[in-house]
PDB file of C-alpha atoms in Angstrom:
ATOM      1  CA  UNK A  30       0.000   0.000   0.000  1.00  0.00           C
ATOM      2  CA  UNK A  31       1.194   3.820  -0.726  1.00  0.00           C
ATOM      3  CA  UNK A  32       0.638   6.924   1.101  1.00  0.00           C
ATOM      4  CA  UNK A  33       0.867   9.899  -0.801  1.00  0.00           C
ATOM      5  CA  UNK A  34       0.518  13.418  -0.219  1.00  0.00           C
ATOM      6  CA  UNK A  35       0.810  16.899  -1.497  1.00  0.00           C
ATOM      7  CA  UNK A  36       1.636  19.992  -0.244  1.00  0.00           C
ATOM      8  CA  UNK A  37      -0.529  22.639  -1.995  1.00  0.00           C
ATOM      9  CA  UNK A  38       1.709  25.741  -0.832  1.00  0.00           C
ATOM     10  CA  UNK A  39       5.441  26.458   0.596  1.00  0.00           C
ATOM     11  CA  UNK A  40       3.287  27.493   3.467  1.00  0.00           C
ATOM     12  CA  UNK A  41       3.624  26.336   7.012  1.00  0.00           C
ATOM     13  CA  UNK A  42       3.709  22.711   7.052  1.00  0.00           C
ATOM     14  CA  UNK A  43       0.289  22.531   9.555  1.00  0.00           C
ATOM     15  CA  UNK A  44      -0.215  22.030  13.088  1.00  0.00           C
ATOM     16  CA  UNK A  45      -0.382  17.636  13.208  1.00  0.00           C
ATOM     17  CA  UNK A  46       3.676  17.380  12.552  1.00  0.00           C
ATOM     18  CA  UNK A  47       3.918  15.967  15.713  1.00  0.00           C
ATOM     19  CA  UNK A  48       2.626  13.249  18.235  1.00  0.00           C
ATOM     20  CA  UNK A  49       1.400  13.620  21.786  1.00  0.00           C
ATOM     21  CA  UNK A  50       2.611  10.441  23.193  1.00  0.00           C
ATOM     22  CA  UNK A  51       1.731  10.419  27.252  1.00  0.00           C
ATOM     23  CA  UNK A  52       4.511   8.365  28.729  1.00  0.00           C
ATOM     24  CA  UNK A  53       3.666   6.417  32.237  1.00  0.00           C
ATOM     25  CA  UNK A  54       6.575   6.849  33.937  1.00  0.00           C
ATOM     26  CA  UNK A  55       7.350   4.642  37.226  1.00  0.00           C
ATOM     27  CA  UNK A  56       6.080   1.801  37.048  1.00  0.00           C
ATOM     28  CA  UNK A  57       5.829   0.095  40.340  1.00  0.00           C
ATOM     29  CA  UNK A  58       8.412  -3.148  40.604  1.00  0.00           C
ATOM     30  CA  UNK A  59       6.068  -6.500  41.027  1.00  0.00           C
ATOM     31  CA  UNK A  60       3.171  -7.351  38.968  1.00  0.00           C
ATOM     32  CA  UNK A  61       2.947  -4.175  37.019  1.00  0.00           C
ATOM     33  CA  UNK A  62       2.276  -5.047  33.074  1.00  0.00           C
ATOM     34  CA  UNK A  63       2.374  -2.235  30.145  1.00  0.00           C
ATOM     35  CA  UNK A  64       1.729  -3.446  26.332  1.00  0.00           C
ATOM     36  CA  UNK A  65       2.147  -0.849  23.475  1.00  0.00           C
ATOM     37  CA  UNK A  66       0.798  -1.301  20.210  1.00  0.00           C
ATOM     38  CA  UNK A  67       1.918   0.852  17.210  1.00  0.00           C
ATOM     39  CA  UNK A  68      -0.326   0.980  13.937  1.00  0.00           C
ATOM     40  CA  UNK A  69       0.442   4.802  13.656  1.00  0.00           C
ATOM     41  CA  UNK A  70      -0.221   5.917  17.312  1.00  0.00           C
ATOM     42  CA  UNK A  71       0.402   4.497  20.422  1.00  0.00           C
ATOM     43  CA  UNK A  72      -1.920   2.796  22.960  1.00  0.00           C
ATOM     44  CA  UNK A  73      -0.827   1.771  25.999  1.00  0.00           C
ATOM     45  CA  UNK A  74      -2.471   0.034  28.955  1.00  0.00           C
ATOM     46  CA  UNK A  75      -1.247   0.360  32.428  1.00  0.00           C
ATOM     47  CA  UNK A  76      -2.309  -1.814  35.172  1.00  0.00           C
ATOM     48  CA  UNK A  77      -1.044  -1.290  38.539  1.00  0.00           C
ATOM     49  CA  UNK A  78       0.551   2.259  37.510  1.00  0.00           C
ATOM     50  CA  UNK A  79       1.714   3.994  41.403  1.00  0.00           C
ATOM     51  CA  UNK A  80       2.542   7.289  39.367  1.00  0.00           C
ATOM     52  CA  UNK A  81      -1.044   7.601  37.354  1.00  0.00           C
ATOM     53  CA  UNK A  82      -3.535   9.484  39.911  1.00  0.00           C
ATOM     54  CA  UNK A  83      -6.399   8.243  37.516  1.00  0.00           C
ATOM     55  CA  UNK A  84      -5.461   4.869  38.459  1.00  0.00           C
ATOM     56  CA  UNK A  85      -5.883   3.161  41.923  1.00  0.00           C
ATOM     57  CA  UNK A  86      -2.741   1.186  43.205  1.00  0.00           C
ATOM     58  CA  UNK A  87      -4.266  -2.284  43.068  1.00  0.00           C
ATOM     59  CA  UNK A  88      -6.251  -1.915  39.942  1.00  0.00           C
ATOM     60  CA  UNK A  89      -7.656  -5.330  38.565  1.00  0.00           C
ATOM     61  CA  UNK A  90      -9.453  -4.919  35.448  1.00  0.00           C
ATOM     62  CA  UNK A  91     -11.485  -7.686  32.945  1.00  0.00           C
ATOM     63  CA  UNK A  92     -10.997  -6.970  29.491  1.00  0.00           C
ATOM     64  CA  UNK A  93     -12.696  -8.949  26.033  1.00  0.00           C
ATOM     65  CA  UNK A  94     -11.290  -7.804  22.981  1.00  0.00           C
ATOM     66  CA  UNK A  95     -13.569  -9.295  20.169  1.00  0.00           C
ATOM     67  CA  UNK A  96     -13.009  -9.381  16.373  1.00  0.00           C
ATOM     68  CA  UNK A  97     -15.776  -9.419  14.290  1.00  0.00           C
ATOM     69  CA  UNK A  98     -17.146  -7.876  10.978  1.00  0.00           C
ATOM     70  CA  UNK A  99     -20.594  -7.358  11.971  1.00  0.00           C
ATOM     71  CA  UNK A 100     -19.979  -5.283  14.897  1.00  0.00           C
ATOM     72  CA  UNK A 101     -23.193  -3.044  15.976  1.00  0.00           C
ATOM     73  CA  UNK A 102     -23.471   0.456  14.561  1.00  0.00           C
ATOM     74  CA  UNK A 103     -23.560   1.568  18.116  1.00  0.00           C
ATOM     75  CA  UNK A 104     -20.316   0.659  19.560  1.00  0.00           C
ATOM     76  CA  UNK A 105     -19.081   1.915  16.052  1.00  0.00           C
ATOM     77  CA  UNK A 106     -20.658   5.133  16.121  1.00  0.00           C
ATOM     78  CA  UNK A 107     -19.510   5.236  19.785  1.00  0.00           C
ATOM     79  CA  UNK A 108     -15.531   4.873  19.047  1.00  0.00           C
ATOM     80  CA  UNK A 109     -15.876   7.597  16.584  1.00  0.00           C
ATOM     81  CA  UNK A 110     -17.254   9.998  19.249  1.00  0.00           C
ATOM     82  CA  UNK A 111     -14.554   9.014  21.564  1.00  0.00           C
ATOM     83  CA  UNK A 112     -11.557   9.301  18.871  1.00  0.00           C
ATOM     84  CA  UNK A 113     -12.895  12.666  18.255  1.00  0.00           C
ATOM     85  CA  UNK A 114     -13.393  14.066  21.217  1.00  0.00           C
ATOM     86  CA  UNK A 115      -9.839  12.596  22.731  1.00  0.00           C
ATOM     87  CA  UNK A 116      -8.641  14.731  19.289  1.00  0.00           C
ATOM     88  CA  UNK A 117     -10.392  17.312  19.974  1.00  0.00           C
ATOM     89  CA  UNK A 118      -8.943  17.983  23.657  1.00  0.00           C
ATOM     90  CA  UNK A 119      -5.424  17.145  22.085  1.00  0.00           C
ATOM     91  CA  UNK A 120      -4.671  19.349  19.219  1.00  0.00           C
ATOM     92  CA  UNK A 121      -8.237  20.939  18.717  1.00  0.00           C
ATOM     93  CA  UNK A 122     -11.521  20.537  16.873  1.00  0.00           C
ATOM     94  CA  UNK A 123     -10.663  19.289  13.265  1.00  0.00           C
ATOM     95  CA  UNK A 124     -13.635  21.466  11.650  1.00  0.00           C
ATOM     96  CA  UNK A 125     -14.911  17.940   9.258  1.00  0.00           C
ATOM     97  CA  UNK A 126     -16.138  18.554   6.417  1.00  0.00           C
ATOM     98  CA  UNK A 127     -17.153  15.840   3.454  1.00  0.00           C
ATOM     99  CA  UNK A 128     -15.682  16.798   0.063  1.00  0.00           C
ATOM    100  CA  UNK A 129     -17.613  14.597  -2.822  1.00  0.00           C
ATOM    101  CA  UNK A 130     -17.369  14.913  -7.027  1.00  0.00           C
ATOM    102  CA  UNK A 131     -19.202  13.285  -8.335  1.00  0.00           C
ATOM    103  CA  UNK A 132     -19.646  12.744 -12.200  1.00  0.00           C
ATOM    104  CA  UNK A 133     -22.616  11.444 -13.788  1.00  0.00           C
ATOM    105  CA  UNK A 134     -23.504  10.678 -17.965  1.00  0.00           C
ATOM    106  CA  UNK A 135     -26.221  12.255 -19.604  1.00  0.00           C
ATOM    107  CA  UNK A 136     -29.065   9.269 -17.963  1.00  0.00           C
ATOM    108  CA  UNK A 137     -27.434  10.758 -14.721  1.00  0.00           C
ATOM    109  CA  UNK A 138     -25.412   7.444 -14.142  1.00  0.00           C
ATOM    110  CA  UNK A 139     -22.519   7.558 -11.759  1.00  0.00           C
ATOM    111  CA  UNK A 140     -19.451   7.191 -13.800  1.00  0.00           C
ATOM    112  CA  UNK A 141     -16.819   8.853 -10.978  1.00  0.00           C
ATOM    113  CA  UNK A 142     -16.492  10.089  -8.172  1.00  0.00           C
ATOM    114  CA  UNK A 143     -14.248  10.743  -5.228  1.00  0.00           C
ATOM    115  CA  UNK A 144     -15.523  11.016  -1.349  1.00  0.00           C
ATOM    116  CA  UNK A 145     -13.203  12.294   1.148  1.00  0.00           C
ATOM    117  CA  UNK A 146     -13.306  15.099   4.246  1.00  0.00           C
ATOM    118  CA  UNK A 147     -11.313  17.900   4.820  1.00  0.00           C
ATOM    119  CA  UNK A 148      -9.677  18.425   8.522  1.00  0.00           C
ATOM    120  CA  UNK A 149      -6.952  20.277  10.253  1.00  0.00           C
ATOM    121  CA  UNK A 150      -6.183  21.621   7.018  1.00  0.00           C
ATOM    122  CA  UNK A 151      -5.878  18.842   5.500  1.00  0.00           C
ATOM    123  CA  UNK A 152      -7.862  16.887   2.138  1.00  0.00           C
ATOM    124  CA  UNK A 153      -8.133  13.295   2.992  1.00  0.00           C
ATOM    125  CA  UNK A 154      -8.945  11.560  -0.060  1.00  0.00           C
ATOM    126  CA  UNK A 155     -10.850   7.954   0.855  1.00  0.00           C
ATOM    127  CA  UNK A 156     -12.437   6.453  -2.127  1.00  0.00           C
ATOM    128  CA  UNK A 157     -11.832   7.599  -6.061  1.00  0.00           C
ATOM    129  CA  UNK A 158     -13.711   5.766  -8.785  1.00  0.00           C
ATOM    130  CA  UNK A 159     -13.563   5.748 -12.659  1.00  0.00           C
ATOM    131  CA  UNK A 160     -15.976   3.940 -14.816  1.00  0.00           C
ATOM    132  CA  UNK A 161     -13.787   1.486 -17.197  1.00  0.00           C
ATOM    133  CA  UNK A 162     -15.477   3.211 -20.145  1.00  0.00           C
ATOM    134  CA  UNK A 163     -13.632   6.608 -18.918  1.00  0.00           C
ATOM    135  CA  UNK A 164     -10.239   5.608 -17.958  1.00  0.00           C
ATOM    136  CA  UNK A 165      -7.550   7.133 -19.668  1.00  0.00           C
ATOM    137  CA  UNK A 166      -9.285  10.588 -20.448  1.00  0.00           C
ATOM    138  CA  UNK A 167      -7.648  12.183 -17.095  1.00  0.00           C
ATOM    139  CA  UNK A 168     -10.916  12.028 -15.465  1.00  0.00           C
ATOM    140  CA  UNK A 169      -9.136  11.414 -11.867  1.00  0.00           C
ATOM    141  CA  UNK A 170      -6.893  13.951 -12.362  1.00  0.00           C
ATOM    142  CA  UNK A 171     -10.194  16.243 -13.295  1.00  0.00           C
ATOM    143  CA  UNK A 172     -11.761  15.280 -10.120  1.00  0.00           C
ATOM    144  CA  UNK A 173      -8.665  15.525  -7.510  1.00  0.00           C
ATOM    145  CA  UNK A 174      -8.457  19.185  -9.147  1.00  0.00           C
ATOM    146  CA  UNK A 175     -11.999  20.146  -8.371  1.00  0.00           C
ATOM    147  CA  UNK A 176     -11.200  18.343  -4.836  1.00  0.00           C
ATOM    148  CA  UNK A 177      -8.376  19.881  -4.052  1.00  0.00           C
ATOM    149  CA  UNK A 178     -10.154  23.474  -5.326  1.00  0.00           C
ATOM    150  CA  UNK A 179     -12.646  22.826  -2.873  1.00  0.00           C
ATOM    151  CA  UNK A 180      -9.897  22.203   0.035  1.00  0.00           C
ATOM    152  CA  UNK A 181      -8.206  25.448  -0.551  1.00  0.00           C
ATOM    153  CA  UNK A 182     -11.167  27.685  -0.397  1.00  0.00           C
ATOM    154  CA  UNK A 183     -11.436  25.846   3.016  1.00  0.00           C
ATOM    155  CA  UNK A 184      -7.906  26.697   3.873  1.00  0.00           C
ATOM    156  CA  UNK A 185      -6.051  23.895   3.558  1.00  0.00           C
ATOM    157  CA  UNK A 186      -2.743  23.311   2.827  1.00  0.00           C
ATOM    158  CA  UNK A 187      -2.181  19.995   1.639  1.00  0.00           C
ATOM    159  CA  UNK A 188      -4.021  16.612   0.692  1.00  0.00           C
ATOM    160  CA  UNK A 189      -3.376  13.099   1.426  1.00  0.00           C
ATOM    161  CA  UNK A 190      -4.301   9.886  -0.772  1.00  0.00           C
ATOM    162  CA  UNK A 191      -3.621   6.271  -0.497  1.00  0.00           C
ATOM    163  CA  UNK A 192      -3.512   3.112  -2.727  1.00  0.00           C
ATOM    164  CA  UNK A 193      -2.404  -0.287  -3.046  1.00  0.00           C
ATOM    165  CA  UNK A 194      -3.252  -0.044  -7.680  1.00  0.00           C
ATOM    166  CA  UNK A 195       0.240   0.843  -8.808  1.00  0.00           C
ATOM    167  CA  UNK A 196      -1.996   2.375 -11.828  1.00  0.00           C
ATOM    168  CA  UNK A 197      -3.654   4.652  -9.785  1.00  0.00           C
ATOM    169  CA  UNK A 198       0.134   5.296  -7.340  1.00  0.00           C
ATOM    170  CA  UNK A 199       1.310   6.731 -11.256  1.00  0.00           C
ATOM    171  CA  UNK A 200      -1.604   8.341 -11.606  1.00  0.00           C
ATOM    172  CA  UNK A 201      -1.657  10.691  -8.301  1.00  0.00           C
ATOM    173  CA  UNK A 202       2.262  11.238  -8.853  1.00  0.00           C
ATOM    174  CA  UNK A 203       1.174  12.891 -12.154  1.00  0.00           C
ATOM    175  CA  UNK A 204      -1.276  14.493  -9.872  1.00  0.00           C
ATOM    176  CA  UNK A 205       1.925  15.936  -7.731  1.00  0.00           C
ATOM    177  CA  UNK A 206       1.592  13.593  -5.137  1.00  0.00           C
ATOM    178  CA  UNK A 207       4.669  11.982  -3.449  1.00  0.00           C
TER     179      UNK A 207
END
């Protein structure tokens, strides 16, 4: 998979360049366990932490974690609210806002499109489609434009796109993505 960006201006590089990491520092000598995970941020649970006022000395806590891919809209819809609002009291609100293009043929068909958001001054490109019947005619390119139009009149400074089609990887370097 590639992650690609672009920088729309030599202007400052945004306000997300770095990562709050909270460090537990301390951790009391018997039984104390800490596991970190890293999939682009860090979470860390602490059990037993003496230096953590949030956490009690002997804490004993029962956790599940469940895979599944039917999981209820609910406790989906729930770790979006909590993601956002932990974001929200780290670097600030992120001001969300869905970009779509969408193009359609005379019969008002859907022959492309690309759905993203912009946040933090930033595009974040999720899905782009092209009919097979208009590939080739720079019809992505056309619609990451109007996009990335969109973005700037909303002030921000940069997109970001990924794929795993090397196709489409050539494509969005033509685009000026790197």
């Amino acid at each position: 998979m590639s992650f690609l960006l672009k920088k729309f201006s030599d202007g400052k590089p945004g306000d997300l360049g770095r990562l709050n990491q909270n460090k537990c520092l301390g951790l009391s000598e018997m039984g104390d366990r800490i596991a970190t995970f890293w999939h682009g941020f860090v979470a860390t649970w602490h059990y037993r932490c003496r230096y953590c006022p949030t956490l009690p000395d002997c804490l004993e806590m029962t956790l599940s974690l469940t895979v599944t891919d039917s999981a209820d809209p609910a406790d989906v819809e729930a770790i979006g609210r909590e993601l956002t609002a932990f974001n929200d009291a780290d670097v600030g609100p992120s001001g969300r806002r869905p970009v779509v293009v969408l193009v359609r043929d005379e019969a008002g068909t859907l022959k492309a499109g690309v759905s993203g958001y912009t946040a933090w001054g930033w595009l974040y490109v999720q899905w782009l489609f092209v009919a097979h019947d208009l590939r080739g005619q720079q019809m992505a390119a056309r619609m990451l434009t109007a996009a990335e139009d969109e973005a700037r009149r909303r002030g921000c400074h940069g997109a970001f796109i990924d794929t795993f089609n090397p196709a489409a990887e050539t494509a969005y370097r033509r685009q000026g993505y790197e």
